[in-house]
Amino acid sequence: MSNYNVTCRIANKTIGGKTYDERRKTLIDNMRKEQLGYWEEPTSFFLVESNLNTDDFAARSCKGLSAKDDLVLVFDSSDMSASYFGPVTEVDVLESFFPKLKKVL
């Protein structure tokens, strides 16, 4: 099992018929599929347990979000693996923190 740190920026607009609230709920529902440990008190940072690897957890979590407008970063602090989704403009900066960084396709 892995413990993931997830941060996001969900665009505050309706995209593909889904509002901000609906897309944020989609992200949360996707992350909670396994019903394992979960913490969400901050509005854009989550701690989530999963049996999936980093890339698979990130891909599942981001299903239903907008790759053009929403941004998500998932990382595992135990092995520093990381995946990002959406319009990250400074990928090189993220890679300096997370050399194993991969983009969610």
PDB file of N, CA and C in Angstrom:
ATOM      1  N   MET A   1       0.848  -1.175   0.000  1.00  0.00           N
ATOM      2  CA  MET A   1       0.000   0.000   0.000  1.00  0.00           C
ATOM      3  C   MET A   1       0.894   1.239   0.000  1.00  0.00           C
ATOM      4  N   SER A   2       0.455   2.273  -0.685  1.00  0.00           N
ATOM      5  CA  SER A   2       1.185   3.531  -0.759  1.00  0.00           C
ATOM      6  C   SER A   2       0.346   4.663  -0.185  1.00  0.00           C
ATOM      7  N   ASN A   3       1.034   5.660   0.319  1.00  0.00           N
ATOM      8  CA  ASN A   3       0.392   6.894   0.790  1.00  0.00           C
ATOM      9  C   ASN A   3       0.698   7.986  -0.215  1.00  0.00           C
ATOM     10  N   TYR A   4      -0.331   8.562  -0.797  1.00  0.00           N
ATOM     11  CA  TYR A   4      -0.159   9.588  -1.815  1.00  0.00           C
ATOM     12  C   TYR A   4      -0.518  10.968  -1.292  1.00  0.00           C
ATOM     13  N   ASN A   5       0.266  11.931  -1.722  1.00  0.00           N
ATOM     14  CA  ASN A   5      -0.003  13.347  -1.505  1.00  0.00           C
ATOM     15  C   ASN A   5      -0.581  13.845  -2.831  1.00  0.00           C
ATOM     16  N   VAL A   6      -1.727  14.479  -2.770  1.00  0.00           N
ATOM     17  CA  VAL A   6      -2.384  14.953  -3.986  1.00  0.00           C
ATOM     18  C   VAL A   6      -2.733  16.420  -3.794  1.00  0.00           C
ATOM     19  N   THR A   7      -2.343  17.229  -4.763  1.00  0.00           N
ATOM     20  CA  THR A   7      -2.755  18.626  -4.762  1.00  0.00           C
ATOM     21  C   THR A   7      -3.381  18.924  -6.112  1.00  0.00           C
ATOM     22  N   CYS A   8      -4.308  19.870  -6.131  1.00  0.00           N
ATOM     23  CA  CYS A   8      -5.012  20.135  -7.382  1.00  0.00           C
ATOM     24  C   CYS A   8      -5.412  21.598  -7.491  1.00  0.00           C
ATOM     25  N   ARG A   9      -5.722  21.957  -8.728  1.00  0.00           N
ATOM     26  CA  ARG A   9      -6.365  23.233  -9.028  1.00  0.00           C
ATOM     27  C   ARG A   9      -7.440  22.923 -10.058  1.00  0.00           C
ATOM     28  N   ILE A  10      -8.663  22.924  -9.605  1.00  0.00           N
ATOM     29  CA  ILE A  10      -9.797  22.658 -10.498  1.00  0.00           C
ATOM     30  C   ILE A  10     -10.288  24.015 -11.002  1.00  0.00           C
ATOM     31  N   ALA A  11     -10.373  24.156 -12.321  1.00  0.00           N
ATOM     32  CA  ALA A  11     -10.809  25.423 -12.915  1.00  0.00           C
ATOM     33  C   ALA A  11     -12.223  25.754 -12.464  1.00  0.00           C
ATOM     34  N   ASN A  12     -12.438  27.005 -12.089  1.00  0.00           N
ATOM     35  CA  ASN A  12     -13.742  27.451 -11.596  1.00  0.00           C
ATOM     36  C   ASN A  12     -14.635  27.859 -12.763  1.00  0.00           C
ATOM     37  N   LYS A  13     -14.988  26.843 -13.548  1.00  0.00           N
ATOM     38  CA  LYS A  13     -15.885  27.072 -14.679  1.00  0.00           C
ATOM     39  C   LYS A  13     -16.509  25.743 -15.075  1.00  0.00           C
ATOM     40  N   THR A  14     -17.546  25.806 -15.882  1.00  0.00           N
ATOM     41  CA  THR A  14     -18.203  24.602 -16.378  1.00  0.00           C
ATOM     42  C   THR A  14     -17.479  24.146 -17.633  1.00  0.00           C
ATOM     43  N   ILE A  15     -17.081  22.862 -17.638  1.00  0.00           N
ATOM     44  CA  ILE A  15     -16.347  22.289 -18.766  1.00  0.00           C
ATOM     45  C   ILE A  15     -17.018  20.969 -19.130  1.00  0.00           C
ATOM     46  N   GLY A  16     -17.397  20.833 -20.390  1.00  0.00           N
ATOM     47  CA  GLY A  16     -18.059  19.607 -20.820  1.00  0.00           C
ATOM     48  C   GLY A  16     -19.329  19.320 -20.042  1.00  0.00           C
ATOM     49  N   GLY A  17     -20.003  20.377 -19.613  1.00  0.00           N
ATOM     50  CA  GLY A  17     -21.228  20.227 -18.856  1.00  0.00           C
ATOM     51  C   GLY A  17     -21.034  19.960 -17.378  1.00  0.00           C
ATOM     52  N   LYS A  18     -19.776  19.871 -16.930  1.00  0.00           N
ATOM     53  CA  LYS A  18     -19.500  19.613 -15.513  1.00  0.00           C
ATOM     54  C   LYS A  18     -18.999  20.884 -14.832  1.00  0.00           C
ATOM     55  N   THR A  19     -19.615  21.217 -13.713  1.00  0.00           N
ATOM     56  CA  THR A  19     -19.211  22.396 -12.940  1.00  0.00           C
ATOM     57  C   THR A  19     -17.943  22.103 -12.144  1.00  0.00           C
ATOM     58  N   TYR A  20     -17.396  23.143 -11.538  1.00  0.00           N
ATOM     59  CA  TYR A  20     -16.252  23.000 -10.631  1.00  0.00           C
ATOM     60  C   TYR A  20     -16.567  21.958  -9.563  1.00  0.00           C
ATOM     61  N   ASP A  21     -17.716  22.109  -8.900  1.00  0.00           N
ATOM     62  CA  ASP A  21     -18.078  21.189  -7.820  1.00  0.00           C
ATOM     63  C   ASP A  21     -18.198  19.754  -8.310  1.00  0.00           C
ATOM     64  N   GLU A  22     -18.761  19.572  -9.473  1.00  0.00           N
ATOM     65  CA  GLU A  22     -18.915  18.213 -10.015  1.00  0.00           C
ATOM     66  C   GLU A  22     -17.557  17.595 -10.350  1.00  0.00           C
ATOM     67  N   ARG A  23     -16.641  18.372 -10.932  1.00  0.00           N
ATOM     68  CA  ARG A  23     -15.319  17.838 -11.268  1.00  0.00           C
ATOM     69  C   ARG A  23     -14.497  17.579 -10.009  1.00  0.00           C
ATOM     70  N   ARG A  24     -14.615  18.430  -8.994  1.00  0.00           N
ATOM     71  CA  ARG A  24     -13.911  18.196  -7.728  1.00  0.00           C
ATOM     72  C   ARG A  24     -14.443  16.929  -7.072  1.00  0.00           C
ATOM     73  N   LYS A  25     -15.748  16.735  -7.085  1.00  0.00           N
ATOM     74  CA  LYS A  25     -16.348  15.513  -6.531  1.00  0.00           C
ATOM     75  C   LYS A  25     -15.889  14.289  -7.319  1.00  0.00           C
ATOM     76  N   THR A  26     -15.768  14.416  -8.640  1.00  0.00           N
ATOM     77  CA  THR A  26     -15.270  13.315  -9.467  1.00  0.00           C
ATOM     78  C   THR A  26     -13.865  12.922  -9.034  1.00  0.00           C
ATOM     79  N   LEU A  27     -12.989  13.909  -8.852  1.00  0.00           N
ATOM     80  CA  LEU A  27     -11.628  13.637  -8.393  1.00  0.00           C
ATOM     81  C   LEU A  27     -11.664  12.898  -7.056  1.00  0.00           C
ATOM     82  N   ILE A  28     -12.433  13.394  -6.109  1.00  0.00           N
ATOM     83  CA  ILE A  28     -12.512  12.775  -4.781  1.00  0.00           C
ATOM     84  C   ILE A  28     -13.070  11.359  -4.875  1.00  0.00           C
ATOM     85  N   ASP A  29     -14.146  11.183  -5.613  1.00  0.00           N
ATOM     86  CA  ASP A  29     -14.722   9.840  -5.763  1.00  0.00           C
ATOM     87  C   ASP A  29     -13.723   8.877  -6.394  1.00  0.00           C
ATOM     88  N   ASN A  30     -12.987   9.340  -7.402  1.00  0.00           N
ATOM     89  CA  ASN A  30     -11.981   8.494  -8.052  1.00  0.00           C
ATOM     90  C   ASN A  30     -10.871   8.105  -7.077  1.00  0.00           C
ATOM     91  N   MET A  31     -10.430   9.048  -6.249  1.00  0.00           N
ATOM     92  CA  MET A  31      -9.357   8.766  -5.292  1.00  0.00           C
ATOM     93  C   MET A  31      -9.818   7.813  -4.197  1.00  0.00           C
ATOM     94  N   ARG A  32     -11.104   7.827  -3.866  1.00  0.00           N
ATOM     95  CA  ARG A  32     -11.624   7.055  -2.730  1.00  0.00           C
ATOM     96  C   ARG A  32     -12.174   5.684  -3.117  1.00  0.00           C
ATOM     97  N   LYS A  33     -11.983   5.264  -4.357  1.00  0.00           N
ATOM     98  CA  LYS A  33     -12.561   3.994  -4.817  1.00  0.00           C
ATOM     99  C   LYS A  33     -12.214   2.827  -3.904  1.00  0.00           C
ATOM    100  N   GLU A  34     -11.025   2.802  -3.334  1.00  0.00           N
ATOM    101  CA  GLU A  34     -10.614   1.675  -2.496  1.00  0.00           C
ATOM    102  C   GLU A  34     -11.079   1.814  -1.040  1.00  0.00           C
ATOM    103  N   GLN A  35     -11.630   2.969  -0.689  1.00  0.00           N
ATOM    104  CA  GLN A  35     -12.121   3.212   0.675  1.00  0.00           C
ATOM    105  C   GLN A  35     -11.046   2.951   1.735  1.00  0.00           C
ATOM    106  N   LEU A  36      -9.812   3.395   1.444  1.00  0.00           N
ATOM    107  CA  LEU A  36      -8.720   3.288   2.406  1.00  0.00           C
ATOM    108  C   LEU A  36      -8.519   4.647   3.059  1.00  0.00           C
ATOM    109  N   GLY A  37      -7.402   4.840   3.750  1.00  0.00           N
ATOM    110  CA  GLY A  37      -7.141   6.081   4.452  1.00  0.00           C
ATOM    111  C   GLY A  37      -7.272   7.301   3.555  1.00  0.00           C
ATOM    112  N   TYR A  38      -7.811   8.370   4.125  1.00  0.00           N
ATOM    113  CA  TYR A  38      -8.103   9.565   3.321  1.00  0.00           C
ATOM    114  C   TYR A  38      -8.237  10.765   4.243  1.00  0.00           C
ATOM    115  N   TRP A  39      -7.630  11.897   3.839  1.00  0.00           N
ATOM    116  CA  TRP A  39      -7.738  13.151   4.590  1.00  0.00           C
ATOM    117  C   TRP A  39      -7.863  14.293   3.605  1.00  0.00           C
ATOM    118  N   GLU A  40      -8.840  15.216   3.838  1.00  0.00           N
ATOM    119  CA  GLU A  40      -9.098  16.297   2.877  1.00  0.00           C
ATOM    120  C   GLU A  40      -9.428  17.635   3.523  1.00  0.00           C
ATOM    121  N   GLU A  41      -8.969  17.902   4.726  1.00  0.00           N
ATOM    122  CA  GLU A  41      -9.352  19.169   5.369  1.00  0.00           C
ATOM    123  C   GLU A  41      -8.943  20.408   4.581  1.00  0.00           C
ATOM    124  N   PRO A  42      -7.722  20.480   4.009  1.00  0.00           N
ATOM    125  CA  PRO A  42      -7.439  21.633   3.143  1.00  0.00           C
ATOM    126  C   PRO A  42      -8.293  21.522   1.874  1.00  0.00           C
ATOM    127  N   THR A  43      -8.516  22.595   1.186  1.00  0.00           N
ATOM    128  CA  THR A  43      -9.401  22.567   0.020  1.00  0.00           C
ATOM    129  C   THR A  43      -8.756  22.008  -1.243  1.00  0.00           C
ATOM    130  N   SER A  44      -7.431  21.982  -1.317  1.00  0.00           N
ATOM    131  CA  SER A  44      -6.805  21.483  -2.543  1.00  0.00           C
ATOM    132  C   SER A  44      -5.619  20.563  -2.261  1.00  0.00           C
ATOM    133  N   PHE A  45      -5.608  19.909  -1.110  1.00  0.00           N
ATOM    134  CA  PHE A  45      -4.551  18.959  -0.763  1.00  0.00           C
ATOM    135  C   PHE A  45      -5.193  17.761  -0.081  1.00  0.00           C
ATOM    136  N   PHE A  46      -4.788  16.571  -0.511  1.00  0.00           N
ATOM    137  CA  PHE A  46      -5.359  15.337   0.015  1.00  0.00           C
ATOM    138  C   PHE A  46      -4.249  14.357   0.368  1.00  0.00           C
ATOM    139  N   LEU A  47      -4.455  13.552   1.384  1.00  0.00           N
ATOM    140  CA  LEU A  47      -3.619  12.396   1.685  1.00  0.00           C
ATOM    141  C   LEU A  47      -4.493  11.171   1.456  1.00  0.00           C
ATOM    142  N   VAL A  48      -4.006  10.251   0.617  1.00  0.00           N
ATOM    143  CA  VAL A  48      -4.831   9.122   0.205  1.00  0.00           C
ATOM    144  C   VAL A  48      -4.000   7.846   0.183  1.00  0.00           C
ATOM    145  N   GLU A  49      -4.541   6.766   0.736  1.00  0.00           N
ATOM    146  CA  GLU A  49      -3.913   5.454   0.647  1.00  0.00           C
ATOM    147  C   GLU A  49      -4.471   4.721  -0.566  1.00  0.00           C
ATOM    148  N   SER A  50      -3.604   3.942  -1.230  1.00  0.00           N
ATOM    149  CA  SER A  50      -4.050   3.149  -2.372  1.00  0.00           C
ATOM    150  C   SER A  50      -3.127   1.955  -2.559  1.00  0.00           C
ATOM    151  N   ASN A  51      -3.672   0.906  -3.130  1.00  0.00           N
ATOM    152  CA  ASN A  51      -2.877  -0.263  -3.505  1.00  0.00           C
ATOM    153  C   ASN A  51      -2.324  -0.134  -4.922  1.00  0.00           C
ATOM    154  N   LEU A  52      -2.714   0.920  -5.639  1.00  0.00           N
ATOM    155  CA  LEU A  52      -2.221   1.143  -7.001  1.00  0.00           C
ATOM    156  C   LEU A  52      -0.856   1.813  -6.981  1.00  0.00           C
ATOM    157  N   ASN A  53      -0.091   1.647  -8.064  1.00  0.00           N
ATOM    158  CA  ASN A  53       1.168   2.397  -8.178  1.00  0.00           C
ATOM    159  C   ASN A  53       0.847   3.858  -8.507  1.00  0.00           C
ATOM    160  N   THR A  54       1.831   4.701  -8.440  1.00  0.00           N
ATOM    161  CA  THR A  54       1.624   6.145  -8.600  1.00  0.00           C
ATOM    162  C   THR A  54       0.947   6.491  -9.920  1.00  0.00           C
ATOM    163  N   ASP A  55       1.461   5.949 -11.016  1.00  0.00           N
ATOM    164  CA  ASP A  55       0.907   6.286 -12.333  1.00  0.00           C
ATOM    165  C   ASP A  55      -0.548   5.836 -12.469  1.00  0.00           C
ATOM    166  N   ASP A  56      -0.839   4.628 -12.027  1.00  0.00           N
ATOM    167  CA  ASP A  56      -2.206   4.114 -12.140  1.00  0.00           C
ATOM    168  C   ASP A  56      -3.163   4.865 -11.215  1.00  0.00           C
ATOM    169  N   PHE A  57      -2.698   5.181 -10.004  1.00  0.00           N
ATOM    170  CA  PHE A  57      -3.538   5.941  -9.081  1.00  0.00           C
ATOM    171  C   PHE A  57      -3.848   7.319  -9.659  1.00  0.00           C
ATOM    172  N   ALA A  58      -2.833   7.991 -10.210  1.00  0.00           N
ATOM    173  CA  ALA A  58      -3.041   9.323 -10.798  1.00  0.00           C
ATOM    174  C   ALA A  58      -3.993   9.248 -11.987  1.00  0.00           C
ATOM    175  N   ALA A  59      -3.805   8.252 -12.852  1.00  0.00           N
ATOM    176  CA  ALA A  59      -4.668   8.123 -14.032  1.00  0.00           C
ATOM    177  C   ALA A  59      -6.117   7.889 -13.613  1.00  0.00           C
ATOM    178  N   ARG A  60      -6.334   6.999 -12.652  1.00  0.00           N
ATOM    179  CA  ARG A  60      -7.697   6.745 -12.197  1.00  0.00           C
ATOM    180  C   ARG A  60      -8.297   7.989 -11.543  1.00  0.00           C
ATOM    181  N   SER A  61      -7.497   8.685 -10.750  1.00  0.00           N
ATOM    182  CA  SER A  61      -7.988   9.867 -10.034  1.00  0.00           C
ATOM    183  C   SER A  61      -8.421  10.973 -10.982  1.00  0.00           C
ATOM    184  N   CYS A  62      -7.746  11.120 -12.096  1.00  0.00           N
ATOM    185  CA  CYS A  62      -7.993  12.245 -13.002  1.00  0.00           C
ATOM    186  C   CYS A  62      -9.049  11.968 -14.068  1.00  0.00           C
ATOM    187  N   LYS A  63      -9.586  10.757 -14.125  1.00  0.00           N
ATOM    188  CA  LYS A  63     -10.636  10.460 -15.110  1.00  0.00           C
ATOM    189  C   LYS A  63     -11.817  11.400 -14.902  1.00  0.00           C
ATOM    190  N   GLY A  64     -12.264  12.010 -15.992  1.00  0.00           N
ATOM    191  CA  GLY A  64     -13.407  12.923 -15.924  1.00  0.00           C
ATOM    192  C   GLY A  64     -13.025  14.372 -15.705  1.00  0.00           C
ATOM    193  N   LEU A  65     -11.726  14.654 -15.553  1.00  0.00           N
ATOM    194  CA  LEU A  65     -11.278  16.045 -15.399  1.00  0.00           C
ATOM    195  C   LEU A  65     -10.868  16.601 -16.756  1.00  0.00           C
ATOM    196  N   SER A  66     -10.635  17.891 -16.819  1.00  0.00           N
ATOM    197  CA  SER A  66     -10.243  18.557 -18.056  1.00  0.00           C
ATOM    198  C   SER A  66      -8.721  18.696 -18.132  1.00  0.00           C
ATOM    199  N   ALA A  67      -8.100  18.019 -19.101  1.00  0.00           N
ATOM    200  CA  ALA A  67      -6.649  18.110 -19.273  1.00  0.00           C
ATOM    201  C   ALA A  67      -6.224  19.515 -19.691  1.00  0.00           C
ATOM    202  N   LYS A  68      -7.164  20.283 -20.226  1.00  0.00           N
ATOM    203  CA  LYS A  68      -6.861  21.653 -20.651  1.00  0.00           C
ATOM    204  C   LYS A  68      -6.931  22.643 -19.491  1.00  0.00           C
ATOM    205  N   ASP A  69      -7.826  22.395 -18.527  1.00  0.00           N
ATOM    206  CA  ASP A  69      -8.099  23.404 -17.506  1.00  0.00           C
ATOM    207  C   ASP A  69      -7.806  22.990 -16.068  1.00  0.00           C
ATOM    208  N   ASP A  70      -7.867  21.698 -15.754  1.00  0.00           N
ATOM    209  CA  ASP A  70      -7.655  21.231 -14.382  1.00  0.00           C
ATOM    210  C   ASP A  70      -6.223  20.725 -14.223  1.00  0.00           C
ATOM    211  N   LEU A  71      -5.684  20.881 -13.042  1.00  0.00           N
ATOM    212  CA  LEU A  71      -4.309  20.477 -12.769  1.00  0.00           C
ATOM    213  C   LEU A  71      -4.279  19.614 -11.509  1.00  0.00           C
ATOM    214  N   VAL A  72      -3.552  18.492 -11.577  1.00  0.00           N
ATOM    215  CA  VAL A  72      -3.420  17.590 -10.431  1.00  0.00           C
ATOM    216  C   VAL A  72      -1.979  17.105 -10.368  1.00  0.00           C
ATOM    217  N   LEU A  73      -1.427  17.067  -9.159  1.00  0.00           N
ATOM    218  CA  LEU A  73      -0.117  16.458  -8.920  1.00  0.00           C
ATOM    219  C   LEU A  73      -0.293  15.402  -7.844  1.00  0.00           C
ATOM    220  N   VAL A  74       0.188  14.193  -8.128  1.00  0.00           N
ATOM    221  CA  VAL A  74       0.166  13.078  -7.189  1.00  0.00           C
ATOM    222  C   VAL A  74       1.612  12.675  -6.951  1.00  0.00           C
ATOM    223  N   PHE A  75       2.014  12.560  -5.666  1.00  0.00           N
ATOM    224  CA  PHE A  75       3.346  12.030  -5.416  1.00  0.00           C
ATOM    225  C   PHE A  75       3.367  11.152  -4.183  1.00  0.00           C
ATOM    226  N   ASP A  76       4.292  10.199  -4.238  1.00  0.00           N
ATOM    227  CA  ASP A  76       4.517   9.256  -3.155  1.00  0.00           C
ATOM    228  C   ASP A  76       5.821   9.665  -2.485  1.00  0.00           C
ATOM    229  N   SER A  77       5.750  10.150  -1.266  1.00  0.00           N
ATOM    230  CA  SER A  77       6.953  10.647  -0.599  1.00  0.00           C
ATOM    231  C   SER A  77       7.913   9.523  -0.191  1.00  0.00           C
ATOM    232  N   SER A  78       7.465   8.278  -0.206  1.00  0.00           N
ATOM    233  CA  SER A  78       8.368   7.183   0.165  1.00  0.00           C
ATOM    234  C   SER A  78       9.366   6.862  -0.939  1.00  0.00           C
ATOM    235  N   ASP A  79       8.951   6.975  -2.202  1.00  0.00           N
ATOM    236  CA  ASP A  79       9.888   6.704  -3.300  1.00  0.00           C
ATOM    237  C   ASP A  79      10.040   7.894  -4.258  1.00  0.00           C
ATOM    238  N   MET A  80       9.354   8.985  -3.965  1.00  0.00           N
ATOM    239  CA  MET A  80       9.401  10.231  -4.735  1.00  0.00           C
ATOM    240  C   MET A  80       8.917  10.072  -6.180  1.00  0.00           C
ATOM    241  N   SER A  81       8.126   9.033  -6.440  1.00  0.00           N
ATOM    242  CA  SER A  81       7.496   8.928  -7.750  1.00  0.00           C
ATOM    243  C   SER A  81       6.380   9.970  -7.798  1.00  0.00           C
ATOM    244  N   ALA A  82       6.100  10.468  -8.996  1.00  0.00           N
ATOM    245  CA  ALA A  82       5.098  11.523  -9.137  1.00  0.00           C
ATOM    246  C   ALA A  82       4.494  11.494 -10.530  1.00  0.00           C
ATOM    247  N   SER A  83       3.224  11.887 -10.598  1.00  0.00           N
ATOM    248  CA  SER A  83       2.519  12.025 -11.868  1.00  0.00           C
ATOM    249  C   SER A  83       1.736  13.325 -11.838  1.00  0.00           C
ATOM    250  N   TYR A  84       1.660  13.978 -12.998  1.00  0.00           N
ATOM    251  CA  TYR A  84       0.880  15.213 -13.076  1.00  0.00           C
ATOM    252  C   TYR A  84      -0.111  15.127 -14.218  1.00  0.00           C
ATOM    253  N   PHE A  85      -1.172  15.914 -14.086  1.00  0.00           N
ATOM    254  CA  PHE A  85      -2.238  15.973 -15.074  1.00  0.00           C
ATOM    255  C   PHE A  85      -2.559  17.431 -15.320  1.00  0.00           C
ATOM    256  N   GLY A  86      -2.779  17.779 -16.569  1.00  0.00           N
ATOM    257  CA  GLY A  86      -3.229  19.130 -16.879  1.00  0.00           C
ATOM    258  C   GLY A  86      -2.119  20.066 -17.284  1.00  0.00           C
ATOM    259  N   PRO A  87      -2.453  21.359 -17.346  1.00  0.00           N
ATOM    260  CA  PRO A  87      -1.560  22.372 -17.903  1.00  0.00           C
ATOM    261  C   PRO A  87      -0.468  22.853 -16.947  1.00  0.00           C
ATOM    262  N   VAL A  88       0.495  21.997 -16.659  1.00  0.00           N
ATOM    263  CA  VAL A  88       1.644  22.399 -15.845  1.00  0.00           C
ATOM    264  C   VAL A  88       2.595  23.158 -16.762  1.00  0.00           C
ATOM    265  N   THR A  89       2.869  24.403 -16.456  1.00  0.00           N
ATOM    266  CA  THR A  89       3.721  25.216 -17.328  1.00  0.00           C
ATOM    267  C   THR A  89       5.204  25.091 -16.972  1.00  0.00           C
ATOM    268  N   GLU A  90       5.488  24.719 -15.749  1.00  0.00           N
ATOM    269  CA  GLU A  90       6.892  24.617 -15.323  1.00  0.00           C
ATOM    270  C   GLU A  90       7.242  23.173 -14.962  1.00  0.00           C
ATOM    271  N   VAL A  91       7.134  22.295 -15.967  1.00  0.00           N
ATOM    272  CA  VAL A  91       7.421  20.872 -15.760  1.00  0.00           C
ATOM    273  C   VAL A  91       8.857  20.685 -15.295  1.00  0.00           C
ATOM    274  N   ASP A  92       9.769  21.470 -15.832  1.00  0.00           N
ATOM    275  CA  ASP A  92      11.174  21.339 -15.436  1.00  0.00           C
ATOM    276  C   ASP A  92      11.379  21.614 -13.944  1.00  0.00           C
ATOM    277  N   VAL A  93      10.619  22.531 -13.391  1.00  0.00           N
ATOM    278  CA  VAL A  93      10.711  22.813 -11.953  1.00  0.00           C
ATOM    279  C   VAL A  93      10.189  21.616 -11.162  1.00  0.00           C
ATOM    280  N   LEU A  94       9.051  21.071 -11.578  1.00  0.00           N
ATOM    281  CA  LEU A  94       8.526  19.879 -10.904  1.00  0.00           C
ATOM    282  C   LEU A  94       9.516  18.721 -10.992  1.00  0.00           C
ATOM    283  N   GLU A  95      10.133  18.549 -12.161  1.00  0.00           N
ATOM    284  CA  GLU A  95      11.115  17.474 -12.330  1.00  0.00           C
ATOM    285  C   GLU A  95      12.327  17.661 -11.428  1.00  0.00           C
ATOM    286  N   SER A  96      12.651  18.898 -11.081  1.00  0.00           N
ATOM    287  CA  SER A  96      13.776  19.118 -10.169  1.00  0.00           C
ATOM    288  C   SER A  96      13.461  18.601  -8.766  1.00  0.00           C
ATOM    289  N   PHE A  97      12.191  18.565  -8.400  1.00  0.00           N
ATOM    290  CA  PHE A  97      11.755  17.999  -7.121  1.00  0.00           C
ATOM    291  C   PHE A  97      11.470  16.507  -7.240  1.00  0.00           C
ATOM    292  N   PHE A  98      10.943  16.094  -8.410  1.00  0.00           N
ATOM    293  CA  PHE A  98      10.504  14.723  -8.634  1.00  0.00           C
ATOM    294  C   PHE A  98      11.121  14.187  -9.929  1.00  0.00           C
ATOM    295  N   PRO A  99      12.366  13.692  -9.874  1.00  0.00           N
ATOM    296  CA  PRO A  99      13.031  13.206 -11.092  1.00  0.00           C
ATOM    297  C   PRO A  99      12.276  12.082 -11.822  1.00  0.00           C
ATOM    298  N   LYS A 100      11.407  11.359 -11.126  1.00  0.00           N
ATOM    299  CA  LYS A 100      10.638  10.266 -11.748  1.00  0.00           C
ATOM    300  C   LYS A 100       9.284  10.754 -12.296  1.00  0.00           C
ATOM    301  N   LEU A 101       9.094  12.055 -12.388  1.00  0.00           N
ATOM    302  CA  LEU A 101       7.817  12.651 -12.794  1.00  0.00           C
ATOM    303  C   LEU A 101       7.351  12.141 -14.156  1.00  0.00           C
ATOM    304  N   LYS A 102       6.068  11.780 -14.224  1.00  0.00           N
ATOM    305  CA  LYS A 102       5.450  11.361 -15.494  1.00  0.00           C
ATOM    306  C   LYS A 102       4.148  12.114 -15.672  1.00  0.00           C
ATOM    307  N   LYS A 103       3.783  12.315 -16.927  1.00  0.00           N
ATOM    308  CA  LYS A 103       2.520  12.974 -17.244  1.00  0.00           C
ATOM    309  C   LYS A 103       1.424  11.928 -17.387  1.00  0.00           C
ATOM    310  N   VAL A 104       0.258  12.208 -16.824  1.00  0.00           N
ATOM    311  CA  VAL A 104      -0.906  11.340 -16.985  1.00  0.00           C
ATOM    312  C   VAL A 104      -1.447  11.546 -18.387  1.00  0.00           C
ATOM    313  N   LEU A 105      -1.567  10.477 -19.138  1.00  0.00           N
ATOM    314  CA  LEU A 105      -2.062  10.581 -20.521  1.00  0.00           C
ATOM    315  C   LEU A 105      -3.514  10.228 -20.604  1.00  0.00           C
TER     316      LEU A 105
END
